[in-house]
Structure formats: structure tokens, C-alpha cells
Amino acid sequence: MEILYKSTRGSEERVTASRAILQGLAEDGGLFVPERLPALDKTPEQFAQMTYQETAYEVMKLLLTDFTQEELKGCIKKAYGDSFDTDSIAPLAEAEGVWFLELFHGRTIAFKDMALSILPHLMTTAARKNRVENEIVILTATSGDTGKAALAGFSGVEGTRILVFYPKNGVSPIQERQMVTQEGANTRVVGIHGNFDDAQTGVKRLFADRELARRMQEKGFQFSSANSINIGRLVPQIVYYVYAYAQLLKEGRIRAGEEINVVVPTGNFGNILAAFYAKNMGLPIGKLICASNDNRVLYDFLTTGVYDRNREFYLTTSPSMDILVSSNLERLLYRIAGENPQQDALLMERLAKDGKYEITDEMRRGLKDFWGGYAAQERGAEKIRSLYEDTGYVIDPHTAVAAAVYDEYREKTQDGTKTVIASTASPFKFTRSVMTAIDSRYGEMDDFELVDELSRISCVPVPRAIEEIRTAPVLHRTECGKDGMKEAVEAFLGLEG
């Protein structure tokens, strides 16, 4: 049965999955959501016998219903192959009685690869299906990982260009070097003098700029998004939760139908929303534990019902979570408001005008599946050190936030449910933060010396993604103020004058 997509903010328009992927945002500025969430049509035992690629097809076919079997399997085959350093794509590692779902084995060693490896193929297939002749311009804001993963995914893809904005002083040295060394004539990277929220707000403003859209149309261009607001990013993320559950079943760690808890470090809310969708499609998930860093806007929302971005912004060692405007939360708001687009639009209007909103008591009851916690930077560092000292397993600062929050959850609730922690980035992407957390003496080494030392102490080979940037030349040096993003787009597309 076909699944169509609608806006969270109330437009009557209904579009196919391929059209939603191409547009990125709905015409009214809302996010596309499926008219209904379909139920998984395979049993846990059946999923337990599948490869990652087979699981991806069985999950994604339910939501991307206007893609043919041949089209969808072709996209999956291109996405999940040689660019990953393990055949299992998303392996589970056990440490301290929990399972870390390693989502960082793709070409940029962060979880964004799980969706951004397939999005370019979904998008170009969607363009063909919808007879789009314009060149698609991917416009993306990044807090560190989305940018490189999107650049790697779209580099050299015919019929596309990609421009990534990142906060100039708000990403790790390795993250920045991954982006500014990106090859590809169709790529552009711009560092803005501001934080991630400034970049994300600027991108949304550019998407809504009708005059710019008209000028782009005249030149044969149209915008789309690779950010987590794109439903083509969200759907592939559902897959790895289903796969993780199936692997635990296959290994005899759980019984079929037994609930697991899932812990996700999150800033933009997309990764944990995918787990929520998986739960609502029938995957046996108990609690969804939302882990925040010092920018604890999501923790405060889940515990008080008030979302307030009017607060101090912290640059932390977990920069992909340094976010005060969590775009994907809008999809959850829409659902817990009884799919009332007027209510959703009102909340988003208040957020834009006042920087805050409060949900109703009835909506708060819709948050019962979630448990919010936060871990300050020092607690995350302590967790990296203690986990390494106790087990030899090394995690990155984002995963450390999740692990620290889970420790608190288990202590407060005494809940013994088996648990999966989403491990969202390789420790090699944040070597300085990781190594100085383990031992302060490492602070005297340079970044690539730290890479080699991390490999030695963890007994893990240096990832290909790191080796490639050791000597790669810097190709992108453009910077702009947060009010200069439109001019950067115009220059990239040759629209000046």
C-alpha cells in the first residue's frame, strides 16, 4: 500500500516518497512525515537471518513505496558495500554489560554515513522518476559530521552540486580537515563566523527565499537538503535499529519479542526519532533514552515540557550535539499533538518569534517512551577513561555522553532491560579529546601523533578516512559571516550580478 508524505505544518499537499526526498522541506516550511507508519512485515526471527543490505530493503520498501524493487535494491547495493570497513556494516560491541552499536564504519567514520551513503542514490533516482531536469543543489549546515558525509556521498555525482556551511571554530580539527580537503568539482565548503544554529537557521532562510529560487530556476538549479530534515536521511536510520535487534536475537542475547532499551546521544533529534519510528513500526523497544551534553535543551524539554533556546551556547568536545534548535523534534511534536498541523505550526511560530514554547499536558503524556538525561563534558571524559581502564574499549565523546547518561538511568531506575547504545562516531575523529581524557600527558602530542597512539592502545587500525587526510591538500578556504551565506551560494552557482 502506497505511503504518501505530508507537511507537519498543515499544507494539504500529499507527495510521494521520491518527491519528498527531492524537496527536502515542504512548501510551507514544515517537515515531511508519512501519512502513517507501516508495521514491519517480517518477524524478528526472519530479520535475524538477513544481511544488513537485506534488512535495509525490507525496512525501506515499507516507507519508500514509489521506488521499484530494482531501484531500491540498486541504491542499497551502491551504498552499503566497499565504502564500509566491515561486512556487517553496523557491528555490535559488548562492554560493561551493554552493546555499543558501532555506526562509524563508513567512509567518514561517523553515523551520518549510514544514511548519507544512500541519500545521493535515492535522490538521483528520485530526480529521474520525477523527470527533473534541473541540477540539484544540496545545501547543508553541519555541526561536524553531516558535512563530510554529505560531501563524500555527493562528490562527483552527476546532476548535483553540494555546498556545506560549518561553524568555523565549532568542529574538531579532524572534522574540519576532512571537509576542507574534500575533492570534487561539484563541492564547496564554507566556514561561517557563528555557531551551528546560525548555519542551520541561515540554510532554512535560503530554502524559503522565493526570489533566490526564481533566479536559480532561470539558471537550471533547484535546492534540496542532505540534513536530517530530509526524509531520505531519516528512513535509512530506522534500519540499523532493526538490524541491531536482529543481531542480538541471532547471537542468543535476547528472546524474540523481548524488549530492549536504546540510548542515543543527540542534538538534532533525528537519530533517536528513527528509533522512535522503529518502535512504532513494531520493533520491541522499551525506553528511548535521550542523552544531551552541556547544551541540554532536549533534556530540559523532556523533563519540563518547555523548549527554550534562549540560553548560553557551549562549545564542547561533542560538537555534533552542540545544538539549541533541534529540527527533527518537530516531527515528534506533530505526532504527540495528535497529528494536528495547526498546533505544530503554532509551536514553530513561537520558537521562531520568542525562542521558546511549552507543550500541553496531553502532549507531555505522549513523551512517556522517552527518558532524558545529560552529561557535562567532565562526566563524558571520565566515562571515556573508566571504560578504557576497565575494558580496553575506547569510545568517542558523543558516545561517552550516552554511556554516562545510561549509567545515571540505570542507577535511578534500576531497570535491567538489555540495552543498546548508539555509538555515533569513531574515537579517531576526536583523538585529542579522547586521548587527553584517558591521560592528560597526551596533550603534548600533535593530532596525527595522537591518531597513531590511539591505534596502539586500542589495538584498532587507523581508519582509512584518517590516513587519507594526513597529507591531503586544503582545497576549501572560503569563510563568511552568518549574514553572508546567500552571497556564498550565489558565488558558487554563478548568480552574482
C-alpha positions as a printed NumPy array, in Angstrom:
array([[  0.   ,   0.   ,   0.   ],
       [  1.416,   3.37 ,  -1.033],
       [  2.688,   5.703,   1.678],
       [  2.377,   9.403,   0.87 ],
       [  4.025,  12.247,   2.771],
       [  2.519,  15.389,   4.252],
       [  3.795,  18.505,   5.995],
       [  3.929,  18.857,   9.764],
       [  2.553,  22.386,   9.353],
       [ -0.657,  21.723,   7.514],
       [ -0.443,  22.114,   3.789],
       [ -2.963,  19.886,   2.034],
       [ -0.284,  18.69 ,  -0.35 ],
       [  0.448,  14.96 ,  -0.38 ],
       [  3.597,  13.82 ,  -2.17 ],
       [  5.333,  10.55 ,  -2.951],
       [  8.466,   9.488,  -1.106],
       [ 10.625,  10.389,  -4.096],
       [  9.126,  13.885,  -4.299],
       [  9.592,  14.399,  -0.543],
       [ 13.26 ,  13.39 ,  -0.851],
       [ 13.78 ,  15.824,  -3.724],
       [ 12.088,  18.765,  -1.997],
       [ 13.675,  18.258,   1.417],
       [ 11.296,  20.737,   3.054],
       [  7.573,  21.093,   2.426],
       [  6.348,  24.236,   0.665],
       [  5.02 ,  25.678,   3.947],
       [  8.351,  25.194,   5.73 ],
       [  7.239,  22.073,   7.556],
       [  8.915,  18.68 ,   7.554],
       [  7.598,  15.744,   5.567],
       [  6.147,  12.876,   7.603],
       [  4.477,   9.684,   6.379],
       [  0.692,   9.681,   6.463],
       [  1.006,   6.526,   8.566],
       [  3.816,   4.382,   9.914],
       [  3.571,   0.891,   8.418],
       [  4.16 ,  -2.211,  10.503],
       [  7.264,  -4.304,   9.938],
       [  6.166,  -7.251,   7.812],
       [  8.946,  -9.654,   8.767],
       [  9.367, -11.389,  12.121],
       [ 12.409, -10.866,  14.351],
       [ 13.477, -14.424,  13.51 ],
       [ 13.332, -13.613,   9.787],
       [ 15.358, -10.414,  10.257],
       [ 17.925, -12.414,  12.248],
       [ 18.806, -14.364,   9.094],
       [ 19.329, -11.262,   6.951],
       [ 22.391,  -9.246,   5.972],
       [ 22.415,  -5.524,   6.58 ],
       [ 21.576,  -4.913,   2.925],
       [ 18.63 ,  -7.33 ,   3.046],
       [ 17.363,  -5.698,   6.239],
       [ 17.645,  -2.276,   4.616],
       [ 15.471,  -3.355,   1.718],
       [ 12.782,  -4.933,   3.912],
       [ 12.525,  -1.808,   6.1  ],
       [ 12.884,   0.882,   3.449],
       [ 10.446,  -0.692,   0.972],
       [  7.674,  -0.061,   3.533],
       [  8.242,   3.705,   3.542],
       [  9.695,   4.462,   0.098],
       [  6.811,   2.867,  -1.737],
       [  7.134,   4.584,  -5.115],
       [ 10.646,   3.173,  -5.605],
       [ 10.582,  -0.091,  -7.531],
       [ 12.275,  -3.168,  -6.105],
       [ 15.018,  -2.826,  -8.702],
       [ 15.551,   0.871,  -7.936],
       [ 15.676,   0.454,  -4.173],
       [ 17.905,  -2.616,  -4.228],
       [ 20.205,  -0.806,  -6.656],
       [ 20.523,   2.173,  -4.28 ],
       [ 21.218,  -0.142,  -1.34 ],
       [ 23.858,  -2.101,  -3.239],
       [ 25.71 ,   1.094,  -4.177],
       [ 25.509,   2.487,  -0.653],
       [ 26.462,  -0.422,   1.59 ],
       [ 29.499,  -2.062,   0.109],
       [ 33.181,  -1.317,  -0.254],
       [ 32.923,   2.105,   1.395],
       [ 32.407,   0.352,   4.761],
       [ 35.303,  -1.361,   6.513],
       [ 33.226,  -4.266,   7.838],
       [ 30.841,  -6.64 ,   6.07 ],
       [ 28.329,  -6.335,   8.898],
       [ 28.114,  -2.536,   8.231],
       [ 26.937,  -1.827,  11.816],
       [ 28.523,  -4.304,  14.283],
       [ 27.729,  -4.577,  17.975],
       [ 30.495,  -4.43 ,  20.598],
       [ 29.77 ,  -5.55 ,  24.162],
       [ 31.34 ,  -3.69 ,  27.079],
       [ 30.203,  -3.321,  30.699],
       [ 27.064,  -5.347,  30.02 ],
       [ 25.677,  -3.136,  27.244],
       [ 26.025,  -3.286,  23.476],
       [ 27.572,  -0.415,  21.555],
       [ 26.07 ,  -0.221,  18.068],
       [ 29.072,   0.942,  16.036],
       [ 27.686,   3.262,  13.382],
       [ 31.069,   4.61 ,  12.304],
       [ 32.471,   2.094,   9.856],
       [ 31.698,   4.14 ,   6.735],
       [ 33.955,   6.354,   4.701],
       [ 33.845,   9.353,   7.085],
       [ 33.779,   7.302,  10.352],
       [ 30.565,   8.75 ,  11.763],
       [ 26.948,   7.579,  11.894],
       [ 25.923,  10.075,   9.217],
       [ 27.455,   7.663,   6.674],
       [ 24.662,   5.204,   7.405],
       [ 22.148,   7.492,   5.693],
       [ 24.33 ,   9.729,   3.556],
       [ 25.846,   6.781,   1.706],
       [ 22.44 ,   6.051,   0.22 ],
       [ 20.822,   9.504,   0.008],
       [ 22.65 ,  10.59 ,  -3.2  ],
       [ 21.431,   7.425,  -4.941],
       [ 17.886,   7.876,  -3.65 ],
       [ 17.952,  11.485,  -4.773],
       [ 19.261,  10.92 ,  -8.288],
       [ 16.795,   8.036,  -8.716],
       [ 14.01 ,  10.332,  -7.477],
       [ 15.065,  13.008,  -9.956],
       [ 14.771,  10.546, -12.841],
       [ 11.406,   9.291, -11.595],
       [ 10.054,  12.836, -11.416],
       [ 11.629,  13.966, -14.717],
       [ 13.637,  16.687, -13.014],
       [ 15.959,  18.386, -15.49 ],
       [ 17.431,  20.996, -13.137],
       [ 20.784,  20.464, -11.459],
       [ 20.113,  19.643,  -7.803],
       [ 21.975,  21.866,  -5.349],
       [ 22.433,  20.217,  -1.958],
       [ 22.549,  22.928,   0.689],
       [ 23.596,  21.71 ,   4.118],
       [ 24.541,  23.039,   7.541],
       [ 26.743,  20.803,   9.651],
       [ 27.834,  20.596,  13.255],
       [ 30.74 ,  18.45 ,  12.128],
       [ 29.769,  15.062,  10.72 ],
       [ 26.901,  15.597,   8.275],
       [ 29.066,  17.902,   6.171],
       [ 31.849,  15.457,   5.38 ],
       [ 29.476,  12.516,   4.968],
       [ 27.319,  14.517,   2.537],
       [ 30.356,  15.796,   0.652],
       [ 31.71 ,  12.271,   0.305],
       [ 28.335,  10.976,  -0.802],
       [ 27.621,  13.615,  -3.427],
       [ 31.16 ,  14.276,  -4.704],
       [ 31.226,  13.586,  -8.421],
       [ 27.543,  12.585,  -8.572],
       [ 26.29 ,  13.786, -11.938],
       [ 23.484,  16.332, -11.883],
       [ 24.262,  17.559,  -8.375],
       [ 26.277,  20.206,  -6.564],
       [ 26.794,  20.422,  -2.831],
       [ 27.582,  23.398,  -0.588],
       [ 28.27 ,  22.811,   3.11 ],
       [ 28.313,  25.51 ,   5.799],
       [ 30.056,  24.724,   9.093],
       [ 30.854,  26.804,  12.22 ],
       [ 34.463,  27.866,  11.663],
       [ 35.553,  27.365,  15.27 ],
       [ 32.936,  24.815,  16.29 ],
       [ 34.206,  21.476,  14.948],
       [ 37.148,  19.248,  15.823],
       [ 40.45 ,  19.655,  13.908],
       [ 39.95 ,  16.249,  12.274],
       [ 36.363,  17.103,  11.291],
       [ 37.468,  20.381,   9.717],
       [ 40.347,  18.792,   7.861],
       [ 38.059,  16.092,   6.499],
       [ 35.829,  18.78 ,   4.991],
       [ 38.36 ,  21.292,   3.682],
       [ 40.36 ,  18.589,   1.874],
       [ 37.288,  17.248,   0.06 ],
       [ 37.842,  16.722,  -3.65 ],
       [ 35.186,  17.097,  -6.34 ],
       [ 34.441,  19.908,  -8.783],
       [ 30.807,  19.949,  -7.623],
       [ 31.682,  20.565,  -3.942],
       [ 32.111,  23.752,  -1.88 ],
       [ 32.802,  24.146,   1.837],
       [ 32.318,  27.446,   3.687],
       [ 33.22 ,  28.186,   7.306],
       [ 30.844,  30.704,   8.874],
       [ 31.661,  33.022,  11.739],
       [ 28.926,  31.748,  14.037],
       [ 27.668,  28.528,  15.593],
       [ 25.761,  25.589,  14.117],
       [ 22.358,  27.096,  14.9  ],
       [ 23.372,  30.19 ,  12.913],
       [ 24.311,  27.945,   9.985],
       [ 21.121,  25.883,  10.232],
       [ 18.906,  28.982,  10.502],
       [ 20.674,  30.526,   7.51 ],
       [ 20.115,  27.409,   5.41 ],
       [ 16.408,  27.352,   6.277],
       [ 16.198,  31.034,   5.303],
       [ 17.808,  30.295,   1.944],
       [ 15.356,  27.464,   1.291],
       [ 12.493,  29.901,   1.922],
       [ 13.953,  32.67 ,  -0.304],
       [ 11.496,  32.797,  -3.239],
       [ 13.478,  35.377,  -5.176],
       [ 16.621,  33.243,  -4.97 ],
       [ 14.627,  30.176,  -6.044],
       [ 13.357,  32.076,  -9.097],
       [ 16.853,  33.117, -10.131],
       [ 18.13 ,  29.578,  -9.615],
       [ 15.291,  28.172, -11.719],
       [ 16.223,  30.512, -14.553],
       [ 19.769,  29.104, -14.455],
       [ 18.604,  25.481, -14.184],
       [ 19.167,  24.877, -10.461],
       [ 16.97 ,  23.815,  -7.547],
       [ 17.714,  23.297,  -3.862],
       [ 17.456,  20.102,  -1.893],
       [ 18.764,  19.164,   1.529],
       [ 21.028,  16.46 ,   2.904],
       [ 20.365,  17.492,   6.504],
       [ 18.409,  15.209,   8.801],
       [ 15.248,  17.152,   7.948],
       [ 15.212,  15.194,   4.669],
       [ 13.04 ,  12.097,   4.967],
       [ 15.625,  10.342,   2.792],
       [ 18.023,  10.678,   5.731],
       [ 15.569,   9.517,   8.369],
       [ 14.264,   6.333,   6.732],
       [ 17.711,   4.658,   6.368],
       [ 18.395,   5.354,  10.051],
       [ 15.466,   3.156,  11.085],
       [ 17.261,   0.205,   9.508],
       [ 20.143,  -0.08 ,  11.941],
       [ 17.907,  -0.355,  14.982],
       [ 16.067,  -3.254,  13.361],
       [ 19.396,  -4.802,  12.403],
       [ 20.81 ,  -4.401,  15.932],
       [ 17.802,  -6.11 ,  17.464],
       [ 18.052,  -8.95 ,  14.953],
       [ 21.755,  -9.458,  15.668],
       [ 21.132,  -9.679,  19.411],
       [ 18.488, -12.298,  18.687],
       [ 20.78 , -14.182,  16.316],
       [ 23.545, -14.269,  18.951],
       [ 21.126, -15.565,  21.605],
       [ 21.42 , -12.399,  23.702],
       [ 17.648, -11.817,  23.713],
       [ 14.463, -13.792,  23.03 ],
       [ 12.186, -12.938,  20.113],
       [  9.803, -10.207,  21.277],
       [ 11.922,  -9.256,  24.289],
       [ 12.174,  -5.501,  24.689],
       [ 15.477,  -3.65 ,  24.597],
       [ 16.267,  -0.081,  25.6  ],
       [ 18.062,   2.262,  23.232],
       [ 20.351,   5.129,  24.273],
       [ 21.13 ,   7.844,  21.723],
       [ 23.406,  10.896,  22.05 ],
       [ 21.528,  13.542,  20.13 ],
       [ 21.404,  17.229,  19.288],
       [ 19.168,  17.481,  16.236],
       [ 16.915,  14.6  ,  17.393],
       [ 16.941,  12.701,  14.089],
       [ 18.828,   9.624,  15.295],
       [ 16.57 ,   8.997,  18.277],
       [ 13.477,   9.828,  16.214],
       [ 14.455,   6.976,  13.893],
       [ 14.449,   4.645,  16.922],
       [ 11.029,   6.016,  17.904],
       [  9.74 ,   5.287,  14.413],
       [ 11.205,   1.771,  14.592],
       [  9.385,   1.224,  17.888],
       [  6.128,   2.435,  16.374],
       [  6.614,   0.102,  13.41 ],
       [  6.68 ,  -2.825,  15.825],
       [ 10.312,  -3.227,  16.921],
       [ 10.317,  -4.28 ,  20.617],
       [ 11.929,  -1.191,  22.153],
       [ 11.183,  -0.165,  25.712],
       [ 12.709,   3.154,  26.74 ],
       [ 14.279,   5.643,  24.366],
       [ 16.98 ,   7.312,  26.451],
       [ 17.867,  10.72 ,  25.058],
       [ 21.368,  11.841,  26.042],
       [ 22.32 ,  15.532,  25.915],
       [ 25.624,  17.286,  26.539],
       [ 26.081,  20.68 ,  28.229],
       [ 23.69 ,  22.166,  25.646],
       [ 20.872,  20.404,  27.464],
       [ 17.888,  21.912,  25.681],
       [ 16.408,  18.475,  24.882],
       [ 16.887,  17.237,  28.443],
       [ 15.081,  20.307,  29.77 ],
       [ 12.28 ,  19.825,  27.246],
       [ 11.745,  16.169,  28.116],
       [ 11.711,  16.88 ,  31.848],
       [  9.662,  20.129,  31.867],
       [  7.709,  20.288,  28.606],
       [  9.3  ,  23.669,  27.864],
       [ 11.622,  24.091,  24.897],
       [ 13.777,  27.199,  25.352],
       [ 16.716,  28.01 ,  23.11 ],
       [ 17.32 ,  31.315,  24.933],
       [ 20.368,  30.179,  26.847],
       [ 24.129,  30.195,  26.767],
       [ 25.626,  28.152,  23.953],
       [ 28.537,  25.883,  24.845],
       [ 31.273,  24.631,  22.542],
       [ 32.074,  21.161,  23.81 ],
       [ 34.177,  18.122,  22.928],
       [ 31.   ,  16.56 ,  21.456],
       [ 30.395,  19.229,  18.789],
       [ 27.797,  17.32 ,  16.767],
       [ 25.499,  17.782,  19.767],
       [ 26.23 ,  21.488,  20.209],
       [ 22.765,  22.453,  19.03 ],
       [ 19.995,  24.561,  20.579],
       [ 17.402,  24.216,  17.788],
       [ 16.629,  20.532,  17.29 ],
       [ 14.976,  20.458,  13.881],
       [ 13.734,  16.868,  13.919],
       [ 11.884,  17.384,  17.183],
       [  9.158,  18.966,  15.05 ],
       [  8.25 ,  15.525,  13.706],
       [  7.772,  14.214,  17.246],
       [  5.742,  17.289,  18.243],
       [  3.438,  16.686,  15.305],
       [  2.848,  13.098,  16.403],
       [  2.252,  13.778,  20.103],
       [ -0.096,  16.644,  19.169],
       [ -2.357,  14.054,  17.545],
       [ -1.019,  14.949,  14.081],
       [ -2.502,  18.424,  14.464],
       [ -0.64 ,  20.634,  11.979],
       [ -2.111,  23.856,  13.38 ],
       [ -0.722,  23.059,  16.819],
       [  2.664,  22.212,  15.321],
       [  2.754,  25.393,  13.236],
       [  1.878,  27.468,  16.318],
       [  4.73 ,  25.953,  18.333],
       [  7.206,  26.548,  15.495],
       [  5.978,  30.139,  15.177],
       [  6.582,  30.687,  18.888],
       [ 10.033,  29.172,  18.598],
       [ 10.894,  31.496,  15.71 ],
       [  9.453,  34.579,  17.44 ],
       [ 10.251,  34.053,  21.12 ],
       [ 12.814,  31.257,  21.071],
       [ 10.641,  29.061,  23.285],
       [  7.377,  27.191,  23.578],
       [  5.563,  24.946,  26.065],
       [  3.612,  21.851,  25.13 ],
       [  0.292,  20.823,  26.666],
       [ -0.096,  18.247,  29.42 ],
       [ -1.679,  15.901,  26.89 ],
       [  1.361,  16.233,  24.626],
       [  3.661,  15.594,  27.569],
       [  1.91 ,  12.268,  28.128],
       [  2.978,  11.414,  24.578],
       [  6.612,  11.542,  25.736],
       [  6.234,   8.508,  28.008],
       [  8.546,   6.404,  25.823],
       [ 11.428,   8.84 ,  26.406],
       [ 13.789,   9.369,  29.318],
       [ 16.065,  12.406,  29.209],
       [ 19.469,  12.784,  30.77 ],
       [ 22.57 ,  14.891,  30.246],
       [ 26.258,  14.553,  30.929],
       [ 28.559,  17.526,  31.276],
       [ 31.862,  17.437,  29.441],
       [ 33.788,  16.323,  32.522],
       [ 31.495,  13.334,  33.063],
       [ 31.923,  12.303,  29.46 ],
       [ 35.702,  12.444,  29.807],
       [ 35.527,  10.377,  32.985],
       [ 33.462,   7.772,  31.143],
       [ 35.984,   7.522,  28.298],
       [ 38.761,   6.967,  30.83 ],
       [ 36.93 ,   4.493,  33.098],
       [ 35.595,   2.408,  30.211],
       [ 39.075,   2.154,  28.716],
       [ 40.697,   1.309,  32.039],
       [ 38.057,  -1.313,  32.862],
       [ 37.623,  -2.96 ,  29.461],
       [ 40.169,  -1.596,  26.945],
       [ 37.297,  -0.348,  24.771],
       [ 37.644,   3.253,  23.542],
       [ 34.675,   5.47 ,  22.687],
       [ 34.347,   8.982,  21.299],
       [ 32.979,  11.967,  23.301],
       [ 29.441,  11.718,  21.837],
       [ 29.145,   8.035,  22.704],
       [ 30.62 ,   8.854,  26.113],
       [ 27.756,  11.264,  26.789],
       [ 25.308,   8.457,  26.016],
       [ 27.181,   5.932,  28.167],
       [ 27.353,   8.336,  31.107],
       [ 23.656,   9.13 ,  30.835],
       [ 22.868,   5.411,  30.706],
       [ 24.837,   4.872,  33.913],
       [ 22.644,   7.518,  35.55 ],
       [ 19.458,   5.975,  34.117],
       [ 20.337,   2.514,  35.407],
       [ 21.223,   3.887,  38.849],
       [ 18.   ,   5.921,  39.135],
       [ 15.576,   3.363,  37.715],
       [ 17.217,   0.011,  38.476],
       [ 15.95 ,  -1.021,  35.048],
       [ 17.817,  -4.161,  33.984],
       [ 16.46 ,  -4.252,  30.425],
       [ 19.135,  -5.175,  27.9  ],
       [ 20.39 ,  -2.028,  26.238],
       [ 21.948,  -0.813,  23.004],
       [ 23.921,   2.452,  22.942],
       [ 24.216,   4.18 ,  19.584],
       [ 27.951,   4.753,  19.095],
       [ 27.849,   7.633,  16.676],
       [ 31.481,   8.355,  15.816],
       [ 34.879,   6.729,  15.81 ],
       [ 37.222,   7.852,  18.584],
       [ 39.738,   8.536,  15.783],
       [ 37.615,  11.512,  14.777],
       [ 38.172,  13.163,  18.159],
       [ 41.635,  11.959,  19.074],
       [ 42.658,  14.927,  21.209],
       [ 39.536,  14.867,  23.356],
       [ 39.659,  11.082,  23.688],
       [ 43.358,  10.751,  24.438],
       [ 43.565,  13.601,  26.942],
       [ 40.54 ,  12.123,  28.713],
       [ 42.488,   8.864,  29.063],
       [ 45.718,  10.598,  30.182],
       [ 46.462,  14.335,  30.274],
       [ 50.067,  13.746,  29.164],
       [ 48.809,  13.096,  25.643],
       [ 48.038,  16.812,  25.34 ],
       [ 51.642,  17.417,  24.249],
       [ 51.276,  15.392,  21.021],
       [ 50.021,  16.717,  17.69 ],
       [ 46.776,  15.389,  16.202],
       [ 48.298,  12.73 ,  13.958],
       [ 50.693,  11.515,  16.641],
       [ 47.6  ,  11.041,  18.772],
       [ 45.995,   9.042,  15.969],
       [ 48.893,   6.577,  15.993],
       [ 48.943,   6.361,  19.771],
       [ 45.185,   5.718,  19.887],
       [ 45.645,   2.909,  17.382],
       [ 48.352,   1.421,  19.585],
       [ 46.46 ,   1.491,  22.873],
       [ 43.118,   0.382,  21.409],
       [ 44.585,  -2.271,  19.081],
       [ 42.437,  -0.855,  16.272],
       [ 43.978,   0.002,  12.874],
       [ 43.912,   3.671,  11.856],
       [ 40.778,   4.119,   9.697],
       [ 41.254,   4.789,   6.008],
       [ 39.382,   8.087,   6.418],
       [ 42.148,   9.377,   8.7  ],
       [ 45.043,   8.056,   6.644],
       [ 43.682,   9.832,   3.575],
       [ 43.748,  13.301,   5.161],
       [ 47.249,  13.143,   6.684],
       [ 48.814,  14.731,   3.61 ],
       [ 45.775,  15.839,   1.61 ],
       [ 45.942,  19.483,   0.449],
       [ 43.432,  22.048,   1.717],
       [ 41.07 ,  22.792,  -1.183],
       [ 38.406,  24.921,   0.538],
       [ 39.348,  28.16 ,   2.286],
       [ 36.156,  30.24 ,   1.935],
       [ 34.734,  31.887,   5.047],
       [ 31.802,  34.25 ,   5.562],
       [ 29.78 ,  35.971,   8.247],
       [ 26.46 ,  34.43 ,   9.217],
       [ 24.771,  37.134,   7.133],
       [ 26.896,  36.335,   4.087],
       [ 25.555,  32.865,   3.325],
       [ 23.339,  33.976,   0.438],
       [ 26.29 ,  35.633,  -1.274],
       [ 28.298,  32.415,  -0.847],
       [ 25.537,  30.445,  -2.59 ],
       [ 25.32 ,  32.988,  -5.401],
       [ 29.069,  32.844,  -5.946],
       [ 29.063,  29.022,  -6.015],
       [ 26.281,  28.95 ,  -8.635],
       [ 27.484,  31.942, -10.645],
       [ 24.368,  34.008,  -9.877],
       [ 26.116,  37.24 ,  -8.939],
       [ 25.129,  40.447, -10.67 ]])
